[in-house]
XYZ file of C-alpha atoms in Angstrom:
520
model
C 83.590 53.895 -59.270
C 81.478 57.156 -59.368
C 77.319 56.790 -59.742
C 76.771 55.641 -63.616
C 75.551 58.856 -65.818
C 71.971 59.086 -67.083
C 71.427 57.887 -70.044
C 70.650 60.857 -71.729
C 74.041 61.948 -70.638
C 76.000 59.461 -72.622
C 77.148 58.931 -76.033
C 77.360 55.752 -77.168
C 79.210 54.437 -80.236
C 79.262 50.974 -82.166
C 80.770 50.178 -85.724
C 79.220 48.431 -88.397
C 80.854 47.621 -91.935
C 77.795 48.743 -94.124
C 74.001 47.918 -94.043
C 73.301 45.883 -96.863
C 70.438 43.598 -98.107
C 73.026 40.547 -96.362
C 73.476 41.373 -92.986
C 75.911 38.896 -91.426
C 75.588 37.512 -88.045
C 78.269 40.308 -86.450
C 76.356 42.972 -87.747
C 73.246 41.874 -86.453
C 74.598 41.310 -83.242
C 75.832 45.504 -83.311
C 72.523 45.976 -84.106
C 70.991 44.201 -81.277
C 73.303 46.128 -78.987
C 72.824 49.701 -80.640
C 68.762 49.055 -80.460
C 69.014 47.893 -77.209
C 70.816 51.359 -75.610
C 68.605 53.317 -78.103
C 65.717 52.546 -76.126
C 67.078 52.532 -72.881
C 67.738 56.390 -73.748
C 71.369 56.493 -74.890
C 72.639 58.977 -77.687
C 73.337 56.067 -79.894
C 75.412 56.248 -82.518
C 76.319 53.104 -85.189
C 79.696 54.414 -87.465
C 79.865 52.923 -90.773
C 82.982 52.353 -92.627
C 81.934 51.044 -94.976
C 79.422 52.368 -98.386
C 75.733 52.749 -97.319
C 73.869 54.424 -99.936
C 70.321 54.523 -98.733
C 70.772 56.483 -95.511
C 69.627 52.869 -93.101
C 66.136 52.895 -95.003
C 66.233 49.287 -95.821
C 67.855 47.991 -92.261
C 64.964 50.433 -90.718
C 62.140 49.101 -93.025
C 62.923 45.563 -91.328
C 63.397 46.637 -88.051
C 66.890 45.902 -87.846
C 67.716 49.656 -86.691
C 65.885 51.682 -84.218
C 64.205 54.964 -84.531
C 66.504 56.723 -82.646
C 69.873 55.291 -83.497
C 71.822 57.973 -85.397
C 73.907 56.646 -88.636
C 77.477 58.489 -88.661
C 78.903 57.351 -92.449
C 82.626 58.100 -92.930
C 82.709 58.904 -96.519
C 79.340 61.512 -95.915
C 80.163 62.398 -92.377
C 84.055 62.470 -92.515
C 84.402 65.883 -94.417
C 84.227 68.949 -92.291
C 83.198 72.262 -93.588
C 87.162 72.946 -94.718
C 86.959 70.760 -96.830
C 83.713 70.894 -98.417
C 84.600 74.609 -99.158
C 88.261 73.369 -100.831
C 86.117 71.018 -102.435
C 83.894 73.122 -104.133
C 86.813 75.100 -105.800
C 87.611 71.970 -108.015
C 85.994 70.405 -111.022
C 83.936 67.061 -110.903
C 86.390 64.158 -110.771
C 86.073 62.730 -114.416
C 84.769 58.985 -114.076
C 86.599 56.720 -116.616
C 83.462 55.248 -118.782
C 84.182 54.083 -122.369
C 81.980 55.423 -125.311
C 80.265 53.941 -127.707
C 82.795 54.139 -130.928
C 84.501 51.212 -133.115
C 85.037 47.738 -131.081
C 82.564 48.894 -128.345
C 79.947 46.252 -127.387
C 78.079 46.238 -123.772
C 75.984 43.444 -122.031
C 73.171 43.785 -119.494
C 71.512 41.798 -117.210
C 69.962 41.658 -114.008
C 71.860 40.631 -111.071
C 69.538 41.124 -107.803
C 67.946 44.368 -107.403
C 70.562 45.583 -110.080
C 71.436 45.961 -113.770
C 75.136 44.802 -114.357
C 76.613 46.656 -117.597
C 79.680 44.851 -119.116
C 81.882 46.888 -121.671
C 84.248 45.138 -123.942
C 86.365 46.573 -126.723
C 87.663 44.843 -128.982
C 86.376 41.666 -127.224
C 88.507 42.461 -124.052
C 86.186 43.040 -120.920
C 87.163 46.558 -119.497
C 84.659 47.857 -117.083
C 81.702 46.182 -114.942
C 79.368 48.651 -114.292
C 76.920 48.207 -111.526
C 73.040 50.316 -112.260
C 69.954 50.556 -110.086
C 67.295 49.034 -111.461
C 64.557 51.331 -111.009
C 67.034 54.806 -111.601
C 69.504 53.990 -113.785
C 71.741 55.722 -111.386
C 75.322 54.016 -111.058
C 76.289 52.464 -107.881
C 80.203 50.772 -108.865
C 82.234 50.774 -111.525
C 84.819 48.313 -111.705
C 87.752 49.132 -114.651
C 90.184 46.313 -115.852
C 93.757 45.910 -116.613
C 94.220 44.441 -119.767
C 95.134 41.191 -118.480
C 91.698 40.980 -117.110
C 92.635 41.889 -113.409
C 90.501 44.576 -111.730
C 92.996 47.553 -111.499
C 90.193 49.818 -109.321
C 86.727 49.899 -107.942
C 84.858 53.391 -108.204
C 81.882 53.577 -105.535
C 79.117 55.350 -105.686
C 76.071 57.088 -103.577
C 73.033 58.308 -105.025
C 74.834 58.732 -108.511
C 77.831 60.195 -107.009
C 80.944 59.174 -106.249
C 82.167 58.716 -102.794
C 85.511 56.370 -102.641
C 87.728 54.877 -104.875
C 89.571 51.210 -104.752
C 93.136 50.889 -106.461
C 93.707 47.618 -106.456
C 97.423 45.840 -106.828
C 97.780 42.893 -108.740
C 97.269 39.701 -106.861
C 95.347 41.442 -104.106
C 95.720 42.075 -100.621
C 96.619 45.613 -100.670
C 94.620 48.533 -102.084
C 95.069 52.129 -101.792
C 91.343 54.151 -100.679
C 90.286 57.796 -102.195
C 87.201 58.978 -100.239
C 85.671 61.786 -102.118
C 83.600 63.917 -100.894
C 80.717 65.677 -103.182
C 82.324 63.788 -106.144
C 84.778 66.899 -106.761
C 88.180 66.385 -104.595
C 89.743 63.144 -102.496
C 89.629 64.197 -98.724
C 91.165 61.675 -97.479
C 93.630 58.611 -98.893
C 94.462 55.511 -97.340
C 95.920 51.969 -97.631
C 93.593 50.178 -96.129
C 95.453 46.747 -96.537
C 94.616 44.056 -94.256
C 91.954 44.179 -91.383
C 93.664 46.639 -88.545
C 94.085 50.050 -90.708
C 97.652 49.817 -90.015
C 98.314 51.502 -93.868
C 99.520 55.406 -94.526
C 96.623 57.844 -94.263
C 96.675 61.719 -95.062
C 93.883 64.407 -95.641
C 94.247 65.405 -99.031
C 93.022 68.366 -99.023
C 94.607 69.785 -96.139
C 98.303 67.783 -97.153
C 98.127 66.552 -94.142
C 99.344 63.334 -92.520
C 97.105 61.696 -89.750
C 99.364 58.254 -89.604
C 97.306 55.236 -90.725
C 93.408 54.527 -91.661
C 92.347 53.903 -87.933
C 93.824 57.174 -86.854
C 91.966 58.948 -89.217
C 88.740 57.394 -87.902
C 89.980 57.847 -84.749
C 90.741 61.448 -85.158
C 87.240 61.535 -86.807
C 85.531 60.702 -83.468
C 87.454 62.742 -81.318
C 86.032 65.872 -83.359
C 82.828 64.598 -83.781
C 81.720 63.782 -79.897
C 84.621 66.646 -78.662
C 81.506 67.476 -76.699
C 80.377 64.370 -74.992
C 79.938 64.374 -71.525
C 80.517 60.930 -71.155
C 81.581 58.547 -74.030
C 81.439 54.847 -74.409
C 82.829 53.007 -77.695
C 82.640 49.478 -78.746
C 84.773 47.677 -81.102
C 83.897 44.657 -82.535
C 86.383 42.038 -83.885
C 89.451 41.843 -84.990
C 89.583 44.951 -87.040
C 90.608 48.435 -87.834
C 87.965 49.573 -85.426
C 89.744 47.861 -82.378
C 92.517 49.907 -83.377
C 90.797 53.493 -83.801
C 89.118 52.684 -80.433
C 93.019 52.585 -79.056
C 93.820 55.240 -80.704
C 91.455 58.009 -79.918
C 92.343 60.170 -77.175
C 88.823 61.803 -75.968
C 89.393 63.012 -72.443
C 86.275 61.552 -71.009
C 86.357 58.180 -73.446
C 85.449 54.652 -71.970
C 86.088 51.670 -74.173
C 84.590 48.245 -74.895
C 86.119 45.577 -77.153
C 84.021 42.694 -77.983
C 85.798 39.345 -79.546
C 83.163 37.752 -81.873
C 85.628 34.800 -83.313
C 88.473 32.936 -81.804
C 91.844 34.333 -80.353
C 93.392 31.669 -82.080
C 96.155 31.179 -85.353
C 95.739 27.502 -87.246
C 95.362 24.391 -86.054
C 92.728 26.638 -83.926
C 93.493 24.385 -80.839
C 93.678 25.959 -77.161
C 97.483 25.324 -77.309
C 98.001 26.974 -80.565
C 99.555 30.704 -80.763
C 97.064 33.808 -80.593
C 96.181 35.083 -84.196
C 98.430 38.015 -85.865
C 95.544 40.239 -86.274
C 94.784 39.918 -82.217
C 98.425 40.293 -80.530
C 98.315 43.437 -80.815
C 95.127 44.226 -79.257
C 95.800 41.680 -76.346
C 99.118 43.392 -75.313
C 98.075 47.180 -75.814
C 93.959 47.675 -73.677
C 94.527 52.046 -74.297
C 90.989 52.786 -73.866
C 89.902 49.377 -73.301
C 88.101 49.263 -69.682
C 86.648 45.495 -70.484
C 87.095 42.983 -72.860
C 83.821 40.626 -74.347
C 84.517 37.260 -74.880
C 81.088 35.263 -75.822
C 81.877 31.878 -74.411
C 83.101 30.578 -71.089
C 85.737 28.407 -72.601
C 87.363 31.159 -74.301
C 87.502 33.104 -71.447
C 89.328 30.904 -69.629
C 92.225 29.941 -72.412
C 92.278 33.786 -72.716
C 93.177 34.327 -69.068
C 95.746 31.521 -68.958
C 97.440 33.131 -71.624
C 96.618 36.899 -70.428
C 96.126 36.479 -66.487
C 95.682 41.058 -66.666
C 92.656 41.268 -69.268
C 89.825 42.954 -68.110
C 87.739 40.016 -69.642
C 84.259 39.465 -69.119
C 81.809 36.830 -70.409
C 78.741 38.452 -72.229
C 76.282 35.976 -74.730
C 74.247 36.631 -77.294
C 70.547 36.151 -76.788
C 68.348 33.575 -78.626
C 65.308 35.406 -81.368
C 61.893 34.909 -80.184
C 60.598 33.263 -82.725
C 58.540 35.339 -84.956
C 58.304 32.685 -87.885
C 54.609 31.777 -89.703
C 53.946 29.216 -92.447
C 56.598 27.475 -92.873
C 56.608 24.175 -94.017
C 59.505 21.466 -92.477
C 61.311 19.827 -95.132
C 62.478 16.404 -93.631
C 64.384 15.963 -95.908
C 66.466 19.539 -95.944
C 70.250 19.686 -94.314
C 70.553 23.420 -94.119
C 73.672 25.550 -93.812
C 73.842 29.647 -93.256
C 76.998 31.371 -92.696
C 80.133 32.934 -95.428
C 81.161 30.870 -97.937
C 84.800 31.082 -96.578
C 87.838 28.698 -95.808
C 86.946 29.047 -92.317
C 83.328 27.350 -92.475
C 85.465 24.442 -94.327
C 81.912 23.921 -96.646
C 84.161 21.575 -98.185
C 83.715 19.249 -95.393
C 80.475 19.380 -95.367
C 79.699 18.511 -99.042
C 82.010 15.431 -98.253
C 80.268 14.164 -95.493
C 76.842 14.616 -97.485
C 78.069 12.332 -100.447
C 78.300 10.142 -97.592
C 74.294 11.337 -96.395
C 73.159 10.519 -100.200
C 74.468 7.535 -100.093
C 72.435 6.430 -96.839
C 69.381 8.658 -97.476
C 69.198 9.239 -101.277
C 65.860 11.475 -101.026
C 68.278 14.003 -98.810
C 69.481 17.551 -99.978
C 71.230 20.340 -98.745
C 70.290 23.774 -98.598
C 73.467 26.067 -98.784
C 72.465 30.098 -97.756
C 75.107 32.702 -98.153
C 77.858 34.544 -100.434
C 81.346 34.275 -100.204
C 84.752 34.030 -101.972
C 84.452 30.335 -102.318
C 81.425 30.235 -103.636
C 82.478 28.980 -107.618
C 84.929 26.574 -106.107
C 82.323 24.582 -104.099
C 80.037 24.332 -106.914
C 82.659 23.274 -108.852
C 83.653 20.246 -106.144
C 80.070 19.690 -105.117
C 80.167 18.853 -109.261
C 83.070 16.617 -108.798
C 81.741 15.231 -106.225
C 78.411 13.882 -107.822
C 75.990 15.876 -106.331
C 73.787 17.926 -108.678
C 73.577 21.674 -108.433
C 69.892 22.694 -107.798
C 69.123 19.050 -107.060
C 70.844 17.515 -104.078
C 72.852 20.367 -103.227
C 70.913 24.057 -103.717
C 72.651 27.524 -103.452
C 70.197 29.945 -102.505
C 72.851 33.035 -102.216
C 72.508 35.072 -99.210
C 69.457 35.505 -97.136
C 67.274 38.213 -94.550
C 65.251 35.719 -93.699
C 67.532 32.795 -92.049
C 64.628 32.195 -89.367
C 62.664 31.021 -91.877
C 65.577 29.138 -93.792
C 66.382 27.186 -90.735
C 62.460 27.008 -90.088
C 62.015 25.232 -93.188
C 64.583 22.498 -92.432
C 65.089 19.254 -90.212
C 68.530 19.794 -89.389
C 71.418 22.346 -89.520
C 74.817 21.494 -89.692
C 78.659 23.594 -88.963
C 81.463 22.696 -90.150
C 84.439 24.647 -89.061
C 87.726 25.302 -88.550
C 86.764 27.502 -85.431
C 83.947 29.947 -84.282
C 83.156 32.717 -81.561
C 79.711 32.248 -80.544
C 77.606 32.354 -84.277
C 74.566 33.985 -84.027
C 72.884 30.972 -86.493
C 73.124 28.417 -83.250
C 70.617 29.981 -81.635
C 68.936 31.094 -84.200
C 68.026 27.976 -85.732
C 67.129 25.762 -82.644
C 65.162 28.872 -81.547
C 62.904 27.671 -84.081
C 63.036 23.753 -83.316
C 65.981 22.842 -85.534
C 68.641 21.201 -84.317
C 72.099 21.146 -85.051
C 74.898 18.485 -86.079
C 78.371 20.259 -85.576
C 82.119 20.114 -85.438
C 83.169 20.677 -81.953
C 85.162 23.334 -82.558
C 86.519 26.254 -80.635
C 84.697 27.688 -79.622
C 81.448 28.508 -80.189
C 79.350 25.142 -80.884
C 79.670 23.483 -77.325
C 78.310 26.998 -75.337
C 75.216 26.251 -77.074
C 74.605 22.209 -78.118
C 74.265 19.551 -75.810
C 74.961 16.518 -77.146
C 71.930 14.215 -77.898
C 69.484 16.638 -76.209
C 69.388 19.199 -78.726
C 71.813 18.354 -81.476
C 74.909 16.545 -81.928
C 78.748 17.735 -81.030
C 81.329 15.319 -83.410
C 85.406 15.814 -83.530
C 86.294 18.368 -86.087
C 87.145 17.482 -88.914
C 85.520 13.605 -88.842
C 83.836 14.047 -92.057
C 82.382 10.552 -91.270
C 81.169 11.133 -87.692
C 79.505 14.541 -89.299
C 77.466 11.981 -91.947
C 76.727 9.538 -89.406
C 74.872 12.160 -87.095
C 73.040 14.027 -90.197
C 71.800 10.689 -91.087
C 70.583 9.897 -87.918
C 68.357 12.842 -87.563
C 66.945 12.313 -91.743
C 65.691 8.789 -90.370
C 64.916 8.889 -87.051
C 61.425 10.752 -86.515
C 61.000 9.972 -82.972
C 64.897 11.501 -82.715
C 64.159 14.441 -84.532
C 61.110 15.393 -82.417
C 62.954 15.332 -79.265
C 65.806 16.969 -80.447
C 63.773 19.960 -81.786
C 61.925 20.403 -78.313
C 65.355 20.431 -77.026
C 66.843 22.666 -78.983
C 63.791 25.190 -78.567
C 64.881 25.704 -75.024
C 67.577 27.480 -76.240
C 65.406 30.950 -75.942
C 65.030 30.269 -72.158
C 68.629 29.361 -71.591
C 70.081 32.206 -74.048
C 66.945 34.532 -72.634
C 66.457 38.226 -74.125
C 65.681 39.544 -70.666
C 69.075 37.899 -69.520
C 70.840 39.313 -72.957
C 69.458 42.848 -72.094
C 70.053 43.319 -68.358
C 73.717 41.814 -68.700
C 75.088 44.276 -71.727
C 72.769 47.423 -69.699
C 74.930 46.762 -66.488
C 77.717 46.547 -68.549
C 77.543 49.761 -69.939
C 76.344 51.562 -66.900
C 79.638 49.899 -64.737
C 82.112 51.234 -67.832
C 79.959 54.780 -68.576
C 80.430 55.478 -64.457
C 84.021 54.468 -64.532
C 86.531 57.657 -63.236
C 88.942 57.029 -65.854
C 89.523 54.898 -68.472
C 92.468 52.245 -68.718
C 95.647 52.824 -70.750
C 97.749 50.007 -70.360
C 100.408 47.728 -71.934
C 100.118 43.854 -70.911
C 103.189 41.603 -71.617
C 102.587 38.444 -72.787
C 102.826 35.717 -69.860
């Protein structure tokens, strides 16, 4: 291993989906990391795939992003100079809006910081158009099939357009125009499924560049073809793990970090490995380690993968920064996606069972999701009343102070990685009940001393423990000074000298690894 670079001498690149108002916990966690090597003096760069329309003003304005991390977007970055000029040659791509005329009706409202615009003609919904409130300016426009399927999904920046969605019936696959100045498609991809395995081709050039992550990749290649020394993280199971194998810098050194588990249903350690992670396991081309966040991961990973370059890297635990917040003992709180992995279904369940034992109980649900209408609609069936016992607040910036406000958090899934909303919550004296699942939840609770592990899926044993905690004062206290340990035991200072040395090791690293590992 040669002497690791200066850090003024490396580049250092991280991916992020977008930058919205609801940053999710894997996107915080990049951000953590990107801050971090921004002020140890890295050239830091965060990529986003993803539409971000207000150049990182809101995620800076709440000190989410550094100063001095620069923002690479691929629909306003992407584009070279070629194709600008082709670009310019060409006439504004007409967007498909309906006129007012015979059988035209619209309906606003507010939704957020927006104004939603719904068209119909002749009664028949055809577009959803999405407005800033303050400009007027349009930031998506969604057009309809006339069965009342979305057929695409035209995205905007600033007022103009930047990508659009075609969508296929039933979902799953969808073919990607990025535009760039709102005049030609650059580039075209299927962007089906999570790895960017679809065609890709530069339109402009009519030129093939194999599939969506090579055309990132191919991206990045140009864009640091200067570095001196590179370093690139991918994080999760995703296209970006895939462009990171697929660029072919000379002086590259890669990173992939695993934020969920390796595993494919019933999510047990004997279960196979996950579709979208095979690949990734058996092919490390740029990959000189490999993050896992919990110890117990790392060791089913090695069993099944004794060559892995795997190393164990945590999150860290928030110092508190929360003020005037009032603890509802009465509040259950959950934050997270409303997805089938977080199995929210469960959790209603057990809390019929909670209401039935402590009627003056209600639970406090805090994020978006596809299943969102579906567990209204059971919590409904179920006998709980919406805004009453059980209260969707939508997503939230501010899940410090949700969990603040609370006497007890609760998990209940299918599996995990290491969720940033563990120690995020008992950072601030809440405790949490959980499913035992792999793999996150036992790295971080210990049983009775600051929270409560139960078998996954014992909707009963879930209830039991919540109730506990709602009755038990004297339990609650000492399971909230418990859990506040958390920031000693999941310390920044620890969190910030074990992912410097890690990039120092990989940045002074003579060459990079480009291997194939057969499945043992």
């Amino acid at each position: 291993m040669n002497q690791a670079p200066r850090p003024g001498d490396t580049d250092v690149v991280l991916f992020v989906r977008s930058l919205g108002h609801r940053i999710a916990g894997g996107t915080r966690a990049v951000l953590a990391r990107a801050n971090l090597y921004a002020s140890l003096g890295y050239r830091t760069s965060l990529v986003v795939t993803g539409l971000l329309d207000d150049d990182g003003a809101w995620a800076r304005s709440q000190d989410l992003l550094h100063p001095d991390v620069r923002l690479l977007v691929l629909w306003r970055d992407g584009p070279d100079a070629v194709d600008r000029a082709r670009a310019s040659e060409t006439a504004p791509i007409t967007v498909p809006r309906i006129p007012d005329g015979p059988g035209v009706r619209r309906r606003r409202r507010t939704v957020d910081d927006a104004v939603q615009v719904r068209t119909f003609v002749d009664d028949a919904l055809r577009t959803i158009e999405l407005l800033d409130r303050d400009t007027e300016t349009t930031r998506q426009l969604v057009v309809m099939r006339e069965d009342g399927s979305r057929a695409a999904q035209w995205m905007f920046a600033h007022g103009t357009l930047v990508a659009v969605d075609h969508l296929v019936p039933g979902g799953g696959t969808r073919r990607r125009e990025f535009v760039v100045d709102g005049r030609a498609v650059w580039l075209e991809a299927e962007v089906a499924g999570h790895v960017g395995e679809g065609d890709a081709r530069l339109r402009l050039r009519e030129e093939p560049v194999g599939d969506y992550a090579g055309a990132i990749a191919r991206w990045l290649d140009t864009t640091f073809a200067s570095a001196e020394h590179l370093v690139v993280f991918a994080d999760g199971e995703n296209v970006w793990q895939r462009s990171l194998r697929l660029m072919r810098h000379p002086r590259l050194r890669g990173v992939s970090v695993l934020h969920n588990s390796h595993l494919a249903a019933p999510y047990t350690a004997a279960a196979p490995t996950h579709s979208g992670w095979k690949g990734f396991f058996s092919d490390t081309t740029n990959v000189d380690v490999m993050v896992c966040l919990t110890q117990r991961q790392h060791s089913d990973l090695l069993a099944r993968y004794p060559g892995l370059p795997l190393r164990v890297l945590r999150h860290a635990a928030p110092r508190p920064k929360v003020r005037g917040v009032r603890r509802d003992p009465d509040s259950v709180v959950f934050i997270g996606r409303l997805a089938p992995q977080k199995q929210l279904d469960h959790l209603l369940r057990a809390f019929v069972l909670v209401r039935e034992r402590v009627p003056r109980a209600h639970l406090d649900v805090y994020g978006t999701g596809k299943d969102e209408a579906a567990l209204k609609e059971l919590a409904a069936e179920l006998g709980l009343e919406l805004g009453v016992d059980v209260r969707f607040h939508g997503g939230t910036a501010q899940a410090l102070h949700a969990f603040a406000g609370s006497r007890v958090a609760a998990m209940s899934s299918l599996h995990e990685g290491l969720p940033l909303t563990l120690t995020e919550a008992m950072s601030v004296g809440t405790p949490f009940v959980a499913y035992d699942c792999n793999y996150g939840p036992a790295e971080v609770i210990r049983d009775g001393e600051n929270g409560f592990l139960v078998p996954r899926d014992d909707v009963e044993a879930l209830a039991d423990r919540l109730v506990q905690v709602l009755v038990d004062d004297k339990l609650a206290r000492r399971l909230s000074r418990g859990a506040r340990r958390v920031v000693t035991s999941f310390s920044a200072r620890r969190y910030k000298e074990s992912w410097r040395d890690l990039l120092a090791e990989v940045a002074g690293r003579e060459s990079s690894s480009s291997q194939t590992i057969a499945r043992s």
